PDB file of C-alpha atoms in Angstrom:
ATOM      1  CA  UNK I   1     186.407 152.062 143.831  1.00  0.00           C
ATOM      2  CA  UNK I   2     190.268 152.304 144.914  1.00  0.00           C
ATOM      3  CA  UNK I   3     192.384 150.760 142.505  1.00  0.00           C
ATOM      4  CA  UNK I   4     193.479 147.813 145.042  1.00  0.00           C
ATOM      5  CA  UNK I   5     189.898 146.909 145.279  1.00  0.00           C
ATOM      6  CA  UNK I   6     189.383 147.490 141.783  1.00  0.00           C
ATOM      7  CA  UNK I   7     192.619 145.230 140.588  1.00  0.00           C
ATOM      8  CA  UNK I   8     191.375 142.292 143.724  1.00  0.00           C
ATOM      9  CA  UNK I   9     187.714 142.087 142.516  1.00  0.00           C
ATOM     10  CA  UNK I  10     189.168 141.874 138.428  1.00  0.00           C
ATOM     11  CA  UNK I  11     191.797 139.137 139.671  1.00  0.00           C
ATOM     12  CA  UNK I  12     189.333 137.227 141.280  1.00  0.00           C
ATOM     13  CA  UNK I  13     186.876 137.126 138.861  1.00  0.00           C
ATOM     14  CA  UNK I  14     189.280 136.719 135.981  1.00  0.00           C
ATOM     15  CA  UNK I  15     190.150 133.563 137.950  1.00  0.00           C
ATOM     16  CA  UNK I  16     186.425 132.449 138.241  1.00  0.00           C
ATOM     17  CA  UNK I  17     185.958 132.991 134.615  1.00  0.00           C
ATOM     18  CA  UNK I  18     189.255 130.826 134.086  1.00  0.00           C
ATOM     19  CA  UNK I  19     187.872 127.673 135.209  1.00  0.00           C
ATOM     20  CA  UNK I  20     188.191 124.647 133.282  1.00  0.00           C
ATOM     21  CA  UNK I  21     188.027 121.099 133.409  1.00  0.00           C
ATOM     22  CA  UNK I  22     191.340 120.673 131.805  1.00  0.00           C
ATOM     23  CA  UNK I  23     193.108 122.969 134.557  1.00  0.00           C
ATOM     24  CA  UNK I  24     191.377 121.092 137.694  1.00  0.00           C
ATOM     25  CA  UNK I  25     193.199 117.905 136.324  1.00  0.00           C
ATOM     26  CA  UNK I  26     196.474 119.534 135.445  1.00  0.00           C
ATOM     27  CA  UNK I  27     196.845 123.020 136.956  1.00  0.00           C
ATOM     28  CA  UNK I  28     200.682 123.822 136.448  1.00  0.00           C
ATOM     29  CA  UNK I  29     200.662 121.828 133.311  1.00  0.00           C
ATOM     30  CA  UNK I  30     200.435 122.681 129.424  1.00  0.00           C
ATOM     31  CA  UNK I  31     197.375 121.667 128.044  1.00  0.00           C
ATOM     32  CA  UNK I  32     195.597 118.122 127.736  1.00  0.00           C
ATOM     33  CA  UNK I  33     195.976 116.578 123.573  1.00  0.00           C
ATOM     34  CA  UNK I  34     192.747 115.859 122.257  1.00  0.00           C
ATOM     35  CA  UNK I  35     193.270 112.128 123.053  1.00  0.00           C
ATOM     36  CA  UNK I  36     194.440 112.914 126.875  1.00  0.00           C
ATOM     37  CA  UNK I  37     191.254 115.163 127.172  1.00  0.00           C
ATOM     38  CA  UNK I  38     189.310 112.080 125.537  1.00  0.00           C
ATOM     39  CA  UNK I  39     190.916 110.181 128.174  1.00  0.00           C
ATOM     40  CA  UNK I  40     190.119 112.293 130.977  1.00  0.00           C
ATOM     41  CA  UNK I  41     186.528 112.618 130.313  1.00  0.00           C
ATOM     42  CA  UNK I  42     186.189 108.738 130.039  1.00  0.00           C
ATOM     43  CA  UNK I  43     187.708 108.538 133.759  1.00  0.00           C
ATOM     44  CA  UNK I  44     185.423 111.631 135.027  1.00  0.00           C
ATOM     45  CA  UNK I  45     182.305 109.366 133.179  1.00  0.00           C
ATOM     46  CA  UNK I  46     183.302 106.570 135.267  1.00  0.00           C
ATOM     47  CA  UNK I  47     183.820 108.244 138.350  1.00  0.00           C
ATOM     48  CA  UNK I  48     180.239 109.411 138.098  1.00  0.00           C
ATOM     49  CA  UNK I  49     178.871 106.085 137.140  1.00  0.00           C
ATOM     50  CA  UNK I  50     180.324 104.395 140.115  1.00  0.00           C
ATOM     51  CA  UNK I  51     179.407 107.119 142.537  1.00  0.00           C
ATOM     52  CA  UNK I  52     175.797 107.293 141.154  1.00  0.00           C
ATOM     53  CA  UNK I  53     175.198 103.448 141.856  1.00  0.00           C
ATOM     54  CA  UNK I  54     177.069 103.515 145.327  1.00  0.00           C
ATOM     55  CA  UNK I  55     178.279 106.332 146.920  1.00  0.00           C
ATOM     56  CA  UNK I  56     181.572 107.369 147.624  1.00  0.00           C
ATOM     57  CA  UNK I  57     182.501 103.816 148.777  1.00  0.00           C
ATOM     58  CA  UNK I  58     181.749 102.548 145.126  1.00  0.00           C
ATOM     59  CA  UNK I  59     184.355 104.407 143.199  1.00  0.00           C
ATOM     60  CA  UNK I  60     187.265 102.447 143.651  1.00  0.00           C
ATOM     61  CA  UNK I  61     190.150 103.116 141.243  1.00  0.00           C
ATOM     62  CA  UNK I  62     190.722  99.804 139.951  1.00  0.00           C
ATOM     63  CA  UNK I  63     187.007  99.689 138.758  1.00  0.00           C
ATOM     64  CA  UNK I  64     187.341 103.310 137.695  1.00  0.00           C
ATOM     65  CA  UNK I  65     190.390 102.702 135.125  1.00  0.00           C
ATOM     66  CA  UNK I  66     188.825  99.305 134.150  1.00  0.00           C
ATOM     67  CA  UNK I  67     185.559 101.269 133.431  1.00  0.00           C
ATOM     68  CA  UNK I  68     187.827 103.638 130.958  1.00  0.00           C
ATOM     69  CA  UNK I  69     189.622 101.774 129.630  1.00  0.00           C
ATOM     70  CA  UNK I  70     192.853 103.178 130.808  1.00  0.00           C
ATOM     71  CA  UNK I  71     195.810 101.711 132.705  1.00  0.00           C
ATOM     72  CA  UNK I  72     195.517 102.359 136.686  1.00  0.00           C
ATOM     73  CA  UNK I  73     199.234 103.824 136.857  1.00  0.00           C
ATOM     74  CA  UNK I  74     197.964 106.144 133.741  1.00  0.00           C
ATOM     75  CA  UNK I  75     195.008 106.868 135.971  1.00  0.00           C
ATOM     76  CA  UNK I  76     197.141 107.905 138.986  1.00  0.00           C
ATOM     77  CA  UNK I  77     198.503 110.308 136.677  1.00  0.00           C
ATOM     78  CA  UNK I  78     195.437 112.479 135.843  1.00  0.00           C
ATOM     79  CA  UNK I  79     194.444 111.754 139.144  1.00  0.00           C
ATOM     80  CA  UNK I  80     196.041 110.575 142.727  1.00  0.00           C
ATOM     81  CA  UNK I  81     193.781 109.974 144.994  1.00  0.00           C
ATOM     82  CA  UNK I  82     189.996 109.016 144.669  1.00  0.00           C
ATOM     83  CA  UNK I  83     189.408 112.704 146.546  1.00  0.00           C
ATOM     84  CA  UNK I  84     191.071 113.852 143.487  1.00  0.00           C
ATOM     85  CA  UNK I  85     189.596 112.498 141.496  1.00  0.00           C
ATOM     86  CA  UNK I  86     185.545 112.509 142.599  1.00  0.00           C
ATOM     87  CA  UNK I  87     186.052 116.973 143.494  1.00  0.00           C
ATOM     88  CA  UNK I  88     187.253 116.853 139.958  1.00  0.00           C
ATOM     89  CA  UNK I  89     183.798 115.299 139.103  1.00  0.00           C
ATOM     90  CA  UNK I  90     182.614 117.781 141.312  1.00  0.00           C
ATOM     91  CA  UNK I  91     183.290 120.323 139.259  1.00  0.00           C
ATOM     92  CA  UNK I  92     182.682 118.475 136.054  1.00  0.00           C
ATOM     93  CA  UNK I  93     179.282 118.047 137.163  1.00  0.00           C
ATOM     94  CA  UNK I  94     178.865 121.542 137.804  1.00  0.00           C
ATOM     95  CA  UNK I  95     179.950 122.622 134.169  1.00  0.00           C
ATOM     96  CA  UNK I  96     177.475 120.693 132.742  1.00  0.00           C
ATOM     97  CA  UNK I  97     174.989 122.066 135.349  1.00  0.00           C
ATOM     98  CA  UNK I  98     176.418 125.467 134.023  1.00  0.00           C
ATOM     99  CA  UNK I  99     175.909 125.121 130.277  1.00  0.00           C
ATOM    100  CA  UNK I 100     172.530 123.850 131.125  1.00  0.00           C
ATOM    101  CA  UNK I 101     171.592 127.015 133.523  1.00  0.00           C
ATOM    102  CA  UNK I 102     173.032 129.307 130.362  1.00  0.00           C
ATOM    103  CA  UNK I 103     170.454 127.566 127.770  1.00  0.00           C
ATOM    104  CA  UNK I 104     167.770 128.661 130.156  1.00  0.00           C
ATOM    105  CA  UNK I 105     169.008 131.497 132.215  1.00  0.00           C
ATOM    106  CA  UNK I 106     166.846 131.971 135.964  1.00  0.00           C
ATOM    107  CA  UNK I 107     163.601 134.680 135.586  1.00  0.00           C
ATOM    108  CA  UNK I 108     164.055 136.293 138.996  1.00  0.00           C
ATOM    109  CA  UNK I 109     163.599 140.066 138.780  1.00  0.00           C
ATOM    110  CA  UNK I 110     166.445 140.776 141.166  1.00  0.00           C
ATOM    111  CA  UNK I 111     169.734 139.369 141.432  1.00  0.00           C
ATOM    112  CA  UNK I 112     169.287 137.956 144.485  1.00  0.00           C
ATOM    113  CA  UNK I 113     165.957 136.362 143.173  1.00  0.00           C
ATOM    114  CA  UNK I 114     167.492 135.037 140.225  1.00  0.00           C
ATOM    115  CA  UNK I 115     170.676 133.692 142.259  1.00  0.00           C
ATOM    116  CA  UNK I 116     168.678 131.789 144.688  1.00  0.00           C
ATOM    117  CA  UNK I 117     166.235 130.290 141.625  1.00  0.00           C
ATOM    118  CA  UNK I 118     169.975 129.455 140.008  1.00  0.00           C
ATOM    119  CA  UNK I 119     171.421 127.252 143.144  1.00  0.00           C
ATOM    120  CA  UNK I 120     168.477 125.497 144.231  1.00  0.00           C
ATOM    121  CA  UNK I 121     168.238 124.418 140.208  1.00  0.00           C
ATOM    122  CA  UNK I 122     171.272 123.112 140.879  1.00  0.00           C
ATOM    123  CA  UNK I 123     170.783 121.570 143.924  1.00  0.00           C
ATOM    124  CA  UNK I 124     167.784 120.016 142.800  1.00  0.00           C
ATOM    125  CA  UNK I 125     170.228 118.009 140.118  1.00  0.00           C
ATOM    126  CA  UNK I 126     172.156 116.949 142.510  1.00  0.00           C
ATOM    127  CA  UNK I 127     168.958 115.846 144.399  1.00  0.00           C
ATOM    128  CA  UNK I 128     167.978 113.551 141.601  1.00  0.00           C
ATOM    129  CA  UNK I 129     171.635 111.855 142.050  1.00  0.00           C
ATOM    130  CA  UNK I 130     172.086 111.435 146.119  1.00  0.00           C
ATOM    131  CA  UNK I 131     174.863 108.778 146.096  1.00  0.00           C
ATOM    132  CA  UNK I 132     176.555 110.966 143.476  1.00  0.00           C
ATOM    133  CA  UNK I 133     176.207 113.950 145.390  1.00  0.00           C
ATOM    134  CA  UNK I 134     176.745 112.585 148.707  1.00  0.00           C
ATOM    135  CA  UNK I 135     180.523 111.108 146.967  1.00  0.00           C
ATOM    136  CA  UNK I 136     181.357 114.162 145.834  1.00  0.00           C
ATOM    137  CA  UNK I 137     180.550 116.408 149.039  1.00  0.00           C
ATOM    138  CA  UNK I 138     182.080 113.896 150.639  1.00  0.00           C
ATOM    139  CA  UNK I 139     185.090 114.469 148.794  1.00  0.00           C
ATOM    140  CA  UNK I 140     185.397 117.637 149.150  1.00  0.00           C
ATOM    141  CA  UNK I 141     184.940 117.547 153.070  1.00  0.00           C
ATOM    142  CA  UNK I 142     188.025 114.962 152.919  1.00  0.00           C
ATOM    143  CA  UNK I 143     190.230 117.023 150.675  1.00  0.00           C
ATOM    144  CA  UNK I 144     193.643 117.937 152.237  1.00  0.00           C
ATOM    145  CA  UNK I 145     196.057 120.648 151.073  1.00  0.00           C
ATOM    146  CA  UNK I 146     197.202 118.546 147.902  1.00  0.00           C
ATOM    147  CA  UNK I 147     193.625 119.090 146.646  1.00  0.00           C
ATOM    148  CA  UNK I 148     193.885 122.308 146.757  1.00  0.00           C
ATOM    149  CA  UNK I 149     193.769 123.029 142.869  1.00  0.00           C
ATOM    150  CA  UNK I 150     190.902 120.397 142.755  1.00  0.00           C
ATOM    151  CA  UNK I 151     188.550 122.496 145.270  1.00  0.00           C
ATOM    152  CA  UNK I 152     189.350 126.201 144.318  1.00  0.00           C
ATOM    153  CA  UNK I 153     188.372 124.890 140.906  1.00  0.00           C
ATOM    154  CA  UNK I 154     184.799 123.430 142.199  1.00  0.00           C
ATOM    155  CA  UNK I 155     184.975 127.061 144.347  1.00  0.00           C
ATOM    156  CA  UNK I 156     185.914 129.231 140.884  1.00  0.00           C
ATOM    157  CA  UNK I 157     182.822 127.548 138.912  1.00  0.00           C
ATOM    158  CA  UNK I 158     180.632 128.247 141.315  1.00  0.00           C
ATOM    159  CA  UNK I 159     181.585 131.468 141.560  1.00  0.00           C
ATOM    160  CA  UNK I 160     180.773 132.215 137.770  1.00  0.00           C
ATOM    161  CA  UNK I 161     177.350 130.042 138.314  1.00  0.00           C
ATOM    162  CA  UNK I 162     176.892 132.941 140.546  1.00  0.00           C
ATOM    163  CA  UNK I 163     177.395 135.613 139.615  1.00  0.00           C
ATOM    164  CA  UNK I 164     176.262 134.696 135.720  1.00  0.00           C
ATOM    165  CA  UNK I 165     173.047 134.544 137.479  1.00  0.00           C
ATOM    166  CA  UNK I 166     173.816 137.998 138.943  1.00  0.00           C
ATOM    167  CA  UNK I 167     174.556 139.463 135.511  1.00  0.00           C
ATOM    168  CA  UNK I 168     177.893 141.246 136.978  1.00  0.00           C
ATOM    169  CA  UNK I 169     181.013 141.470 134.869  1.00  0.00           C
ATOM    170  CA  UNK I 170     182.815 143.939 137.774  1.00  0.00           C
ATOM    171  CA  UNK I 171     181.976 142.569 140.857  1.00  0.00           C
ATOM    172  CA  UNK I 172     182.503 144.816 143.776  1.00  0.00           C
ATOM    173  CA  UNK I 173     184.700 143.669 146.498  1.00  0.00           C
ATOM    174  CA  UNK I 174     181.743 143.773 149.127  1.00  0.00           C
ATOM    175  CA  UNK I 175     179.942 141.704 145.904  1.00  0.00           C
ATOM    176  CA  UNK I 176     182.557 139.069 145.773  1.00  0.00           C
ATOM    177  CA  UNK I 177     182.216 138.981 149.796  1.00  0.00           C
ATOM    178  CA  UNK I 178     178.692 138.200 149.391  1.00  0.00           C
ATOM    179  CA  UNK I 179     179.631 135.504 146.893  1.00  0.00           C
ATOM    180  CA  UNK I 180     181.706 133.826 148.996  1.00  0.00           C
ATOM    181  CA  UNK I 181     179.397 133.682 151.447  1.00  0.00           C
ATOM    182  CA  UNK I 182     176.583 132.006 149.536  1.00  0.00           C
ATOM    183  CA  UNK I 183     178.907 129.496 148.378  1.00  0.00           C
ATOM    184  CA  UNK I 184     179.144 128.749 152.028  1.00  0.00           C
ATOM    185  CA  UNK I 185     175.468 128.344 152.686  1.00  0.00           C
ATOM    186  CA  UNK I 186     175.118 126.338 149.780  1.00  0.00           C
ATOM    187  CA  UNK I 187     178.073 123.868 150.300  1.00  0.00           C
ATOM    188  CA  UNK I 188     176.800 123.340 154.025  1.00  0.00           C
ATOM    189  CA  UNK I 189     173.166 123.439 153.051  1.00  0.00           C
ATOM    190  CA  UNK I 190     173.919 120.378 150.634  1.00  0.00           C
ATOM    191  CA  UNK I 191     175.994 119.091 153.706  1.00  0.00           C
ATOM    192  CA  UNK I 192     172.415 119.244 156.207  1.00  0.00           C
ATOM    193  CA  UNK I 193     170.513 117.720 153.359  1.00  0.00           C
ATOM    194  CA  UNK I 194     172.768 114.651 152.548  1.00  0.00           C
ATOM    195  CA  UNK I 195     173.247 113.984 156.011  1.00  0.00           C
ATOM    196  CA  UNK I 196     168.682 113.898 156.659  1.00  0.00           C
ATOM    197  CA  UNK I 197     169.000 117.209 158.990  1.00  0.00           C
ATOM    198  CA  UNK I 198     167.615 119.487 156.387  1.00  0.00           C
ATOM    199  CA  UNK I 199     164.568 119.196 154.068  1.00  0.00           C
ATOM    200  CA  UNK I 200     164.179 120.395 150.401  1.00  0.00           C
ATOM    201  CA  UNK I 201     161.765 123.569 152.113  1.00  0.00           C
ATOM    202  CA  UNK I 202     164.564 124.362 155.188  1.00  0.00           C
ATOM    203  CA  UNK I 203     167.296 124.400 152.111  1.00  0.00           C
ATOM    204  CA  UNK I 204     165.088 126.535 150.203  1.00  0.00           C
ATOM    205  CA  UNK I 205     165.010 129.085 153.156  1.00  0.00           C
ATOM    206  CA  UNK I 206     168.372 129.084 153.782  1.00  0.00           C
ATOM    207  CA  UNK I 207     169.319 129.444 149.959  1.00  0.00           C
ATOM    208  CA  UNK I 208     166.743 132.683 149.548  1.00  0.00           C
ATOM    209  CA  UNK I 209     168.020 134.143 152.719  1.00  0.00           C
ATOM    210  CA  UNK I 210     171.234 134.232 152.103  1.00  0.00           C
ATOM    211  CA  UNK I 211     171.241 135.629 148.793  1.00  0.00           C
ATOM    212  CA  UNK I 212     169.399 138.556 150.329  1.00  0.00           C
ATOM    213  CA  UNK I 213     173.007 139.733 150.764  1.00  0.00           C
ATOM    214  CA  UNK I 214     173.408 140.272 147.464  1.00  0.00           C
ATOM    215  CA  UNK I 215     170.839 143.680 147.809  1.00  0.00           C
ATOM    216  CA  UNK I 216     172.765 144.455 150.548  1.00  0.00           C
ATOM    217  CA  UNK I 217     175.899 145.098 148.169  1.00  0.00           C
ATOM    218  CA  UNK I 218     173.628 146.895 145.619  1.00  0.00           C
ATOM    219  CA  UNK I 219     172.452 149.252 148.268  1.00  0.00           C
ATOM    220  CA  UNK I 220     175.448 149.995 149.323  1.00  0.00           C
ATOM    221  CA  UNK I 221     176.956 150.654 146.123  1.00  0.00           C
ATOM    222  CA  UNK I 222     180.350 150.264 144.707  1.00  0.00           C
ATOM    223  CA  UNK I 223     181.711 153.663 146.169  1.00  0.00           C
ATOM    224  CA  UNK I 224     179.928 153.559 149.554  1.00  0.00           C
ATOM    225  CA  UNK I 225     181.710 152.926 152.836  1.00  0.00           C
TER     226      UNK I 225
END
């Protein structure tokens, strides 16, 4: 591999590896106390109560900081917006998912297999919460350029969901390109589903076809082309 390549494919998956909860709510800032990240994960709690009952129309910030236990001006400060604040639950969500996909990795015998078995596990947790999911997508589809740390964060985790399930510590840049491209699929496929113009079996297909681009990369190898 050239050693641009080489040093963009390290970058960006040193940055997938990086994510955290604590730098989605403060990215340029030192890190969260113990009692601020207490604080934090009361307010992401909430914020997935309210969106679980109602949608993205139910999480109002008021009810969110009342639900928390913390001040609303204190709440504006972890979080400005509700956009902010339910792709931050977003991403939340999908470290739990995560942790949970670790304790009982996918049994594909491919990477491509075990990649598609990973994201429709996922999806299917999202599929038992639809007003939560539909809040959150919804969210992200809003989010401007001030939610920009908020969504490459949600981007970044999904990433290492990815490519955990790939088993790849060196992704290629033609690997990472793949990556990106599934994330894609999937965001959009959860987009068709929410919105009734995709069933479970027509997400499903998509999912598995995609990640046939993932054999594409291993056929071709880090030092072809």
């Amino acid at each position: 591999m050239p050693a641009e390549a080489k040093a963009e494919a390290t970058t960006a998956r040193d940055a997938a590896r990086s994510a955290s909860p604590r730098a989605a709510a403060q990215p340029a800032s030192p890190p969260l106390t113990e009692r601020q990240e207490a604080r934090r994960r009361r307010i992401l709690h909430a914020s997935a109560q309210l969106a679980s009952r109602g949608g993205f129309d139910a999480v109002q910030m008021r009810e969110v900081a009342e639900s928390s236990q913390v001040a609303l001006g204190t709440l504006y400060r972890y979080f400005p917006s509700k956009v902010h604040l339910l792709v931050a639950t977003m991403q939340d969500q999908l470290e739990h998912m995560h942790g949970t996909l670790r304790k009982k990795p996918p049994a594909g015998d491919t990477a491509a297999e075990r990649v598609a078995e990973t994201l429709m596990r996922a999806f299917r947790a999202l599929q038992r919460e639809p007003h939560l999911a539909d809040a959150m997508v919804r969210a992200l589809t809003f989010a401007d350029r001030s939610v920009s740390p908020e969504v490459d964060q949600v981007s970044r985790q999904t990433t290492v969901i990815i490519l955990d399930a790939m088993g790849l510590d060196d992704p290629t840049p033609e690997q990472l390109s793949a990556v990106r491209v599934i994330e894609h699929t999937w965001h959009s496929a959860l987009i068709t589903w929410l919105s009734g113009r995709a069933s479970i079996a027509q997400v499903k297909i998509d999912i598995e076809t995609v990640c046939r681009l993932i054999d594409l990369t291993e056929a071709r190898g880090p030092h072809s082309g």
